[in-house]
PDB file of C-alpha atoms in Angstrom:
ATOM      1  CA  UNK X   1      45.606   6.017  10.282  1.00 52.00           C
ATOM      2  CA  UNK X   2      44.947   3.137   7.971  1.00 56.00           C
ATOM      3  CA  UNK X   3      42.527   1.255  10.501  1.00 52.00           C
ATOM      4  CA  UNK X   4      40.649   4.779  11.780  1.00 48.00           C
ATOM      5  CA  UNK X   5      39.642   5.280   8.584  1.00 43.00           C
ATOM      6  CA  UNK X   6      38.318   2.029   8.208  1.00 42.00           C
ATOM      7  CA  UNK X   7      37.009   1.826  11.410  1.00 42.00           C
ATOM      8  CA  UNK X   8      35.327   5.445  10.035  1.00 38.00           C
ATOM      9  CA  UNK X   9      33.495   4.180   6.489  1.00 38.00           C
ATOM     10  CA  UNK X  10      32.393   0.692   8.369  1.00 41.00           C
ATOM     11  CA  UNK X  11      30.715   2.997  11.015  1.00 42.00           C
ATOM     12  CA  UNK X  12      29.595   5.963   8.684  1.00 42.00           C
ATOM     13  CA  UNK X  13      27.746   2.304   6.744  1.00 37.00           C
ATOM     14  CA  UNK X  14      25.950   0.776   9.724  1.00 38.00           C
ATOM     15  CA  UNK X  15      24.527   4.042  10.891  1.00 39.00           C
ATOM     16  CA  UNK X  16      23.979   5.355   6.957  1.00 42.00           C
ATOM     17  CA  UNK X  17      21.683   1.667   6.779  1.00 40.00           C
ATOM     18  CA  UNK X  18      19.810   1.883  10.320  1.00 39.00           C
ATOM     19  CA  UNK X  19      19.055   5.041   8.896  1.00 41.00           C
ATOM     20  CA  UNK X  20      17.862   3.935   5.849  1.00 44.00           C
ATOM     21  CA  UNK X  21      15.827   1.247   7.893  1.00 45.00           C
ATOM     22  CA  UNK X  22      14.202   3.113  10.098  1.00 47.00           C
ATOM     23  CA  UNK X  23      12.779   5.405   7.849  1.00 60.00           C
ATOM     24  CA  UNK X  24      10.382   2.385   6.931  1.00 87.00           C
ATOM     25  CA  UNK X  25       6.959   2.676   8.716  1.00 93.00           C
ATOM     26  CA  UNK X  26       5.141  -0.593   9.947  1.00 95.00           C
ATOM     27  CA  UNK X  27       1.756  -0.890   8.798  1.00 97.00           C
ATOM     28  CA  UNK X  28       1.435  -4.363  10.543  1.00 96.00           C
ATOM     29  CA  UNK X  29      -1.967  -4.893  13.142  1.00 96.00           C
ATOM     30  CA  UNK X  30      -5.426  -4.455  12.389  1.00 97.00           C
ATOM     31  CA  UNK X  31      -6.929  -1.508  11.447  1.00 97.00           C
ATOM     32  CA  UNK X  32     -10.486   0.026  10.935  1.00 96.00           C
ATOM     33  CA  UNK X  33     -11.950   2.058   9.008  1.00 95.00           C
ATOM     34  CA  UNK X  34     -12.953   6.006   9.684  1.00 94.00           C
ATOM     35  CA  UNK X  35     -16.176   7.322   9.594  1.00 84.00           C
ATOM     36  CA  UNK X  36     -15.689   9.806   6.178  1.00 75.00           C
ATOM     37  CA  UNK X  37     -15.492  13.672   8.065  1.00 67.00           C
ATOM     38  CA  UNK X  38     -19.101  15.484   7.980  1.00 60.00           C
ATOM     39  CA  UNK X  39     -20.322  12.095   9.898  1.00 55.00           C
ATOM     40  CA  UNK X  40     -22.275   9.335   8.211  1.00 49.00           C
ATOM     41  CA  UNK X  41     -21.129   5.418   7.522  1.00 45.00           C
ATOM     42  CA  UNK X  42     -17.658   4.794   5.693  1.00 41.00           C
ATOM     43  CA  UNK X  43     -18.868   4.424   2.141  1.00 41.00           C
ATOM     44  CA  UNK X  44     -16.465   2.365  -0.270  1.00 41.00           C
ATOM     45  CA  UNK X  45     -14.252   4.133  -2.623  1.00 40.00           C
ATOM     46  CA  UNK X  46     -15.436   6.498  -5.277  1.00 37.00           C
ATOM     47  CA  UNK X  47     -15.491   4.802  -8.976  1.00 37.00           C
ATOM     48  CA  UNK X  48     -13.366   1.983  -7.037  1.00 39.00           C
ATOM     49  CA  UNK X  49     -16.806   0.623  -6.085  1.00 37.00           C
ATOM     50  CA  UNK X  50     -17.609   0.106  -1.979  1.00 36.00           C
ATOM     51  CA  UNK X  51     -16.647  -3.980  -2.207  1.00 35.00           C
ATOM     52  CA  UNK X  52     -12.841  -3.039  -1.187  1.00 36.00           C
ATOM     53  CA  UNK X  53     -12.893   0.182  -1.092  1.00 37.00           C
ATOM     54  CA  UNK X  54     -11.484   0.683  -4.019  1.00 36.00           C
ATOM     55  CA  UNK X  55     -10.423   4.667  -4.718  1.00 35.00           C
ATOM     56  CA  UNK X  56     -11.392   6.919  -7.691  1.00 35.00           C
ATOM     57  CA  UNK X  57     -11.233   4.662 -10.714  1.00 40.00           C
ATOM     58  CA  UNK X  58     -10.502   0.931 -10.093  1.00 50.00           C
ATOM     59  CA  UNK X  59      -9.179   1.259  -6.964  1.00 63.00           C
ATOM     60  CA  UNK X  60      -5.489   0.139  -6.365  1.00 75.00           C
ATOM     61  CA  UNK X  61      -3.421  -2.675  -5.167  1.00 83.00           C
ATOM     62  CA  UNK X  62      -3.619  -1.588  -1.237  1.00 88.00           C
ATOM     63  CA  UNK X  63      -7.901  -2.614  -0.356  1.00 86.00           C
ATOM     64  CA  UNK X  64      -8.798  -2.661   3.698  1.00 89.00           C
ATOM     65  CA  UNK X  65     -12.726  -2.472   3.418  1.00 88.00           C
ATOM     66  CA  UNK X  66     -13.753  -1.165   6.733  1.00 92.00           C
ATOM     67  CA  UNK X  67     -11.151  -3.807   8.294  1.00 94.00           C
ATOM     68  CA  UNK X  68      -8.075  -5.169   7.702  1.00 95.00           C
ATOM     69  CA  UNK X  69      -5.314  -7.256   9.564  1.00 97.00           C
ATOM     70  CA  UNK X  70      -1.221  -6.850   8.099  1.00 97.00           C
ATOM     71  CA  UNK X  71       1.358  -8.307   8.663  1.00 97.00           C
ATOM     72  CA  UNK X  72       4.749  -7.102   7.439  1.00 97.00           C
ATOM     73  CA  UNK X  73       8.477  -7.482   7.467  1.00 95.00           C
ATOM     74  CA  UNK X  74      10.941  -6.865   4.776  1.00 93.00           C
ATOM     75  CA  UNK X  75       9.753  -8.292   1.294  1.00 94.00           C
ATOM     76  CA  UNK X  76       6.266  -8.041   1.705  1.00 95.00           C
ATOM     77  CA  UNK X  77       2.974  -6.487   3.291  1.00 95.00           C
ATOM     78  CA  UNK X  78       0.682  -9.177   3.095  1.00 96.00           C
ATOM     79  CA  UNK X  79      -3.099  -7.687   3.434  1.00 95.00           C
ATOM     80  CA  UNK X  80      -6.140  -9.982   4.670  1.00 95.00           C
ATOM     81  CA  UNK X  81      -9.674  -8.675   4.051  1.00 93.00           C
ATOM     82  CA  UNK X  82     -12.684 -10.643   5.174  1.00 87.00           C
ATOM     83  CA  UNK X  83     -15.702  -9.357   1.924  1.00 81.00           C
ATOM     84  CA  UNK X  84     -19.106 -10.995   1.052  1.00 82.00           C
ATOM     85  CA  UNK X  85     -17.128 -13.284  -0.468  1.00 79.00           C
ATOM     86  CA  UNK X  86     -15.269 -14.767   2.093  1.00 85.00           C
ATOM     87  CA  UNK X  87     -11.484 -13.903   3.331  1.00 91.00           C
ATOM     88  CA  UNK X  88      -8.931 -11.800   0.428  1.00 89.00           C
ATOM     89  CA  UNK X  89      -5.668 -11.767   1.107  1.00 91.00           C
ATOM     90  CA  UNK X  90      -3.142  -9.942  -1.151  1.00 91.00           C
ATOM     91  CA  UNK X  91       0.512  -9.779  -0.769  1.00 93.00           C
ATOM     92  CA  UNK X  92       2.645  -6.870  -1.675  1.00 94.00           C
ATOM     93  CA  UNK X  93       5.990  -7.445  -2.233  1.00 95.00           C
ATOM     94  CA  UNK X  94       8.371  -4.598  -0.670  1.00 94.00           C
ATOM     95  CA  UNK X  95      11.217  -5.557  -1.879  1.00 88.00           C
ATOM     96  CA  UNK X  96      11.299  -3.614  -5.532  1.00 84.00           C
ATOM     97  CA  UNK X  97      10.328  -6.447  -6.950  1.00 92.00           C
ATOM     98  CA  UNK X  98       6.952  -6.480  -9.267  1.00 93.00           C
ATOM     99  CA  UNK X  99       3.521  -7.650  -7.114  1.00 90.00           C
ATOM    100  CA  UNK X 100       1.907  -9.117 -10.044  1.00 88.00           C
ATOM    101  CA  UNK X 101      -2.154 -10.187 -10.030  1.00 83.00           C
ATOM    102  CA  UNK X 102      -5.619 -10.420 -12.521  1.00 81.00           C
ATOM    103  CA  UNK X 103      -8.132  -8.027 -10.892  1.00 76.00           C
ATOM    104  CA  UNK X 104     -11.650  -9.615 -11.698  1.00 75.00           C
ATOM    105  CA  UNK X 105     -13.821  -8.169 -14.812  1.00 76.00           C
ATOM    106  CA  UNK X 106     -16.829  -6.295 -14.305  1.00 77.00           C
ATOM    107  CA  UNK X 107     -20.090  -8.325 -14.541  1.00 80.00           C
ATOM    108  CA  UNK X 108     -18.790 -11.450 -15.319  1.00 78.00           C
ATOM    109  CA  UNK X 109     -16.023 -10.211 -18.267  1.00 81.00           C
ATOM    110  CA  UNK X 110     -13.032 -11.064 -18.823  1.00 82.00           C
ATOM    111  CA  UNK X 111     -10.079 -10.313 -15.352  1.00 81.00           C
ATOM    112  CA  UNK X 112      -7.150  -7.881 -16.662  1.00 77.00           C
ATOM    113  CA  UNK X 113      -3.247  -7.982 -15.779  1.00 80.00           C
ATOM    114  CA  UNK X 114      -2.219  -5.917 -13.266  1.00 82.00           C
ATOM    115  CA  UNK X 115       0.934  -5.230 -12.044  1.00 87.00           C
ATOM    116  CA  UNK X 116       2.629  -3.451  -8.940  1.00 92.00           C
ATOM    117  CA  UNK X 117       5.383  -1.942  -7.684  1.00 95.00           C
ATOM    118  CA  UNK X 118       5.537  -0.767  -4.152  1.00 95.00           C
ATOM    119  CA  UNK X 119       8.582   1.911  -2.780  1.00 95.00           C
ATOM    120  CA  UNK X 120       9.002   3.908   0.241  1.00 95.00           C
ATOM    121  CA  UNK X 121       9.049   7.572   0.108  1.00 95.00           C
ATOM    122  CA  UNK X 122      10.837   8.071   3.194  1.00 95.00           C
ATOM    123  CA  UNK X 123       8.088   6.584   5.957  1.00 96.00           C
ATOM    124  CA  UNK X 124       5.549   6.701   3.621  1.00 96.00           C
ATOM    125  CA  UNK X 125       4.607   3.467   0.713  1.00 96.00           C
ATOM    126  CA  UNK X 126       3.790   4.311  -2.078  1.00 96.00           C
ATOM    127  CA  UNK X 127       2.214   1.331  -4.300  1.00 95.00           C
ATOM    128  CA  UNK X 128       1.891   2.234  -8.169  1.00 94.00           C
ATOM    129  CA  UNK X 129       0.010  -0.201 -10.297  1.00 90.00           C
ATOM    130  CA  UNK X 130      -0.432  -0.277 -13.828  1.00 83.00           C
ATOM    131  CA  UNK X 131      -3.044  -1.794 -16.421  1.00 75.00           C
ATOM    132  CA  UNK X 132      -4.530  -1.900 -19.749  1.00 73.00           C
ATOM    133  CA  UNK X 133      -8.425  -0.617 -19.751  1.00 71.00           C
ATOM    134  CA  UNK X 134      -9.439  -1.679 -23.266  1.00 75.00           C
ATOM    135  CA  UNK X 135      -6.067  -0.392 -24.799  1.00 81.00           C
ATOM    136  CA  UNK X 136      -5.425   2.571 -22.222  1.00 81.00           C
ATOM    137  CA  UNK X 137      -3.259   2.862 -19.860  1.00 82.00           C
ATOM    138  CA  UNK X 138      -3.934   3.523 -16.370  1.00 81.00           C
ATOM    139  CA  UNK X 139      -1.741   3.688 -13.537  1.00 87.00           C
ATOM    140  CA  UNK X 140      -3.143   4.229  -9.975  1.00 91.00           C
ATOM    141  CA  UNK X 141      -0.764   5.118  -7.112  1.00 94.00           C
ATOM    142  CA  UNK X 142      -1.717   4.853  -3.656  1.00 95.00           C
ATOM    143  CA  UNK X 143       0.288   6.205  -0.485  1.00 96.00           C
ATOM    144  CA  UNK X 144       0.849   4.689   2.909  1.00 97.00           C
ATOM    145  CA  UNK X 145       1.249   6.595   6.392  1.00 97.00           C
ATOM    146  CA  UNK X 146       1.128   6.868   9.768  1.00 96.00           C
ATOM    147  CA  UNK X 147       0.498   9.956  11.746  1.00 92.00           C
ATOM    148  CA  UNK X 148      -0.782  10.231  15.026  1.00 91.00           C
ATOM    149  CA  UNK X 149      -0.700   6.271  15.369  1.00 93.00           C
ATOM    150  CA  UNK X 150      -3.742   6.368  12.439  1.00 96.00           C
ATOM    151  CA  UNK X 151      -3.683   4.469   9.165  1.00 97.00           C
ATOM    152  CA  UNK X 152      -3.866   7.316   5.888  1.00 96.00           C
ATOM    153  CA  UNK X 153      -4.281   5.598   2.200  1.00 95.00           C
ATOM    154  CA  UNK X 154      -4.581   8.572  -0.556  1.00 95.00           C
ATOM    155  CA  UNK X 155      -5.734   6.773  -3.722  1.00 93.00           C
ATOM    156  CA  UNK X 156      -4.880   8.937  -6.899  1.00 92.00           C
ATOM    157  CA  UNK X 157      -6.810   7.143 -10.297  1.00 85.00           C
ATOM    158  CA  UNK X 158      -4.228   8.185 -12.849  1.00 78.00           C
ATOM    159  CA  UNK X 159      -7.830   9.659 -14.597  1.00 79.00           C
ATOM    160  CA  UNK X 160      -7.931  13.071 -16.442  1.00 79.00           C
ATOM    161  CA  UNK X 161      -9.865  15.408 -13.661  1.00 84.00           C
ATOM    162  CA  UNK X 162      -9.989  12.918 -10.337  1.00 86.00           C
ATOM    163  CA  UNK X 163      -9.662  13.697  -7.018  1.00 91.00           C
ATOM    164  CA  UNK X 164      -7.701  11.747  -5.023  1.00 92.00           C
ATOM    165  CA  UNK X 165      -9.539   9.630  -2.508  1.00 92.00           C
ATOM    166  CA  UNK X 166      -8.760  10.022   1.523  1.00 93.00           C
ATOM    167  CA  UNK X 167      -9.313   7.089   3.988  1.00 94.00           C
ATOM    168  CA  UNK X 168      -8.155   6.597   7.234  1.00 96.00           C
ATOM    169  CA  UNK X 169      -7.662   3.490   9.675  1.00 96.00           C
ATOM    170  CA  UNK X 170      -7.283   3.477  13.432  1.00 96.00           C
ATOM    171  CA  UNK X 171      -5.104   0.955  14.896  1.00 95.00           C
ATOM    172  CA  UNK X 172      -7.894  -2.138  16.887  1.00 91.00           C
ATOM    173  CA  UNK X 173      -6.952  -2.874  20.183  1.00 77.00           C
TER     174      UNK X 173
END
Protein backbone atom coordinates (compact mmCIF):
# COMPACT_ATOMS: atom_id res chain seq x y z
CA UNK A 1 0.00 0.00 0.00
CA UNK A 2 2.78 2.41 0.95
CA UNK A 3 4.63 1.63 -2.27
CA UNK A 4 1.55 2.31 -4.37
CA UNK A 5 1.02 5.66 -2.64
CA UNK A 6 4.67 6.60 -3.24
CA UNK A 7 4.37 5.70 -6.93
CA UNK A 8 1.16 7.69 -7.23
CA UNK A 9 2.74 10.78 -5.66
CA UNK A 10 5.79 10.45 -7.92
CA UNK A 11 3.58 10.17 -11.01
CA UNK A 12 1.59 13.23 -9.95
CA UNK A 13 4.78 15.28 -9.47
CA UNK A 14 6.06 14.29 -12.92
CA UNK A 15 2.71 15.11 -14.51
CA UNK A 16 2.50 18.53 -12.84
CA UNK A 17 6.08 19.36 -13.82
CA UNK A 18 5.49 18.38 -17.44
CA UNK A 19 2.24 20.37 -17.59
CA UNK A 20 3.93 23.45 -16.12
CA UNK A 21 6.73 23.20 -18.67
CA UNK A 22 4.36 22.48 -21.55
CA UNK A 23 2.60 25.81 -20.97
CA UNK A 24 5.81 27.75 -21.66
CA UNK A 25 5.91 28.91 -25.25
CA UNK A 26 9.00 28.88 -27.39
CA UNK A 27 9.53 32.23 -29.10
CA UNK A 28 12.69 31.02 -30.86
CA UNK A 29 13.11 31.93 -34.52
CA UNK A 30 13.53 34.92 -36.81
CA UNK A 31 10.51 37.23 -36.76
CA UNK A 32 9.48 39.98 -39.21
CA UNK A 33 7.00 42.71 -38.25
CA UNK A 34 3.74 42.77 -40.14
CA UNK A 35 2.33 45.97 -41.62
CA UNK A 36 -0.27 47.52 -39.33
CA UNK A 37 -3.96 47.10 -40.14
CA UNK A 38 -5.13 49.54 -42.78
CA UNK A 39 -2.03 49.16 -44.95
CA UNK A 40 1.04 51.33 -45.08
CA UNK A 41 4.49 50.59 -43.77
CA UNK A 42 5.03 49.19 -40.32
CA UNK A 43 5.73 52.11 -38.03
CA UNK A 44 7.80 52.28 -34.89
CA UNK A 45 5.92 52.00 -31.63
CA UNK A 46 3.98 54.98 -30.38
CA UNK A 47 5.79 57.19 -27.93
CA UNK A 48 8.77 54.89 -27.63
CA UNK A 49 10.37 55.85 -30.89
CA UNK A 50 10.60 53.91 -34.10
CA UNK A 51 14.25 53.14 -33.52
CA UNK A 52 13.53 49.80 -31.91
CA UNK A 53 9.76 49.67 -32.01
CA UNK A 54 9.03 50.90 -28.53
CA UNK A 55 5.47 51.05 -27.45
CA UNK A 56 3.47 53.84 -25.95
CA UNK A 57 5.82 55.78 -23.71
CA UNK A 58 9.38 54.64 -23.71
CA UNK A 59 8.99 51.19 -25.16
CA UNK A 60 9.69 48.02 -23.31
CA UNK A 61 12.37 45.49 -22.56
CA UNK A 62 11.44 43.27 -25.50
CA UNK A 63 12.52 45.13 -28.64
CA UNK A 64 12.24 43.37 -31.99
CA UNK A 65 12.07 46.33 -34.37
CA UNK A 66 11.33 45.37 -37.97
CA UNK A 67 13.07 42.00 -37.63
CA UNK A 68 14.72 40.07 -34.84
CA UNK A 69 16.17 36.68 -34.08
CA UNK A 70 15.20 35.07 -30.79
CA UNK A 71 16.92 32.21 -29.04
CA UNK A 72 15.50 30.76 -25.86
CA UNK A 73 16.38 28.27 -23.16
CA UNK A 74 14.98 27.61 -19.69
CA UNK A 75 16.88 30.57 -18.20
CA UNK A 76 16.83 33.32 -20.82
CA UNK A 77 15.29 34.81 -23.94
CA UNK A 78 17.94 36.43 -26.18
CA UNK A 79 16.76 38.95 -28.77
CA UNK A 80 19.10 40.15 -31.53
CA UNK A 81 18.20 43.08 -33.76
CA UNK A 82 20.07 45.10 -36.34
CA UNK A 83 19.65 48.86 -36.18
CA UNK A 84 21.43 51.84 -37.69
CA UNK A 85 23.79 51.60 -34.72
CA UNK A 86 24.63 47.98 -35.60
CA UNK A 87 23.64 44.66 -34.06
CA UNK A 88 22.11 44.87 -30.61
CA UNK A 89 21.44 42.03 -28.20
CA UNK A 90 19.18 42.01 -25.16
CA UNK A 91 18.99 39.07 -22.76
CA UNK A 92 15.79 38.73 -20.73
CA UNK A 93 16.03 36.36 -17.78
CA UNK A 94 13.25 33.76 -17.55
CA UNK A 95 14.30 32.11 -14.30
CA UNK A 96 12.79 34.72 -11.98
CA UNK A 97 15.91 36.84 -11.60
CA UNK A 98 16.00 40.52 -12.49
CA UNK A 99 17.14 41.69 -15.91
CA UNK A 100 19.14 44.89 -15.41
CA UNK A 101 20.30 47.29 -18.10
CA UNK A 102 20.67 50.99 -18.84
CA UNK A 103 18.40 52.80 -21.24
CA UNK A 104 20.31 55.49 -23.15
CA UNK A 105 19.27 59.05 -22.35
CA UNK A 106 17.57 61.20 -24.93
CA UNK A 107 19.67 63.70 -26.85
CA UNK A 108 22.86 62.71 -25.06
CA UNK A 109 21.30 62.81 -21.59
CA UNK A 110 22.26 60.51 -18.76
CA UNK A 111 21.31 56.85 -19.04
CA UNK A 112 18.46 55.52 -16.89
CA UNK A 113 18.82 52.33 -14.85
CA UNK A 114 16.10 49.82 -15.67
CA UNK A 115 15.07 46.65 -13.84
CA UNK A 116 12.81 44.12 -15.54
CA UNK A 117 11.29 40.83 -14.53
CA UNK A 118 9.70 38.20 -16.75
CA UNK A 119 7.10 35.71 -15.59
CA UNK A 120 4.92 33.16 -17.29
CA UNK A 121 1.16 33.58 -17.34
CA UNK A 122 0.16 30.23 -18.81
CA UNK A 123 1.54 30.21 -22.37
CA UNK A 124 2.14 34.00 -22.35
CA UNK A 125 5.32 35.72 -21.21
CA UNK A 126 4.77 38.95 -19.28
CA UNK A 127 7.77 41.26 -18.96
CA UNK A 128 7.49 44.16 -16.54
CA UNK A 129 10.08 46.90 -16.27
CA UNK A 130 10.38 49.68 -13.75
CA UNK A 131 12.35 52.87 -14.07
CA UNK A 132 12.57 56.34 -12.63
CA UNK A 133 11.79 59.08 -15.15
CA UNK A 134 12.82 62.36 -13.56
CA UNK A 135 11.48 61.41 -10.16
CA UNK A 136 8.37 59.61 -11.41
CA UNK A 137 8.19 55.82 -11.11
CA UNK A 138 7.05 54.28 -14.40
CA UNK A 139 6.12 50.64 -14.95
CA UNK A 140 5.81 49.25 -18.47
CA UNK A 141 4.48 45.76 -19.15
CA UNK A 142 4.74 43.70 -22.31
CA UNK A 143 2.87 40.50 -23.02
CA UNK A 144 4.30 38.11 -25.61
CA UNK A 145 2.15 35.36 -27.05
CA UNK A 146 1.96 33.17 -30.11
CA UNK A 147 -1.40 32.62 -31.76
CA UNK A 148 -1.85 31.02 -35.16
CA UNK A 149 1.92 30.94 -35.63
CA UNK A 150 2.26 34.70 -35.17
CA UNK A 151 4.12 36.47 -32.38
CA UNK A 152 2.07 39.22 -30.77
CA UNK A 153 3.60 41.81 -28.44
CA UNK A 154 1.24 44.07 -26.47
CA UNK A 155 2.95 46.95 -24.67
CA UNK A 156 1.24 48.91 -21.88
CA UNK A 157 3.20 52.04 -21.10
CA UNK A 158 1.94 52.50 -17.57
CA UNK A 159 1.05 56.11 -18.31
CA UNK A 160 -2.45 57.22 -17.46
CA UNK A 161 -4.72 57.28 -20.50
CA UNK A 162 -2.17 55.64 -22.81
CA UNK A 163 -3.43 53.11 -25.33
CA UNK A 164 -1.69 49.71 -25.40
CA UNK A 165 0.43 49.23 -28.52
CA UNK A 166 0.23 45.90 -30.38
CA UNK A 167 2.85 44.61 -32.78
CA UNK A 168 2.51 41.38 -34.73
CA UNK A 169 5.35 39.36 -36.24
CA UNK A 170 5.46 36.50 -38.73
CA UNK A 171 8.10 33.80 -38.51
CA UNK A 172 10.61 33.94 -41.33
CA UNK A 173 11.34 30.74 -43.23
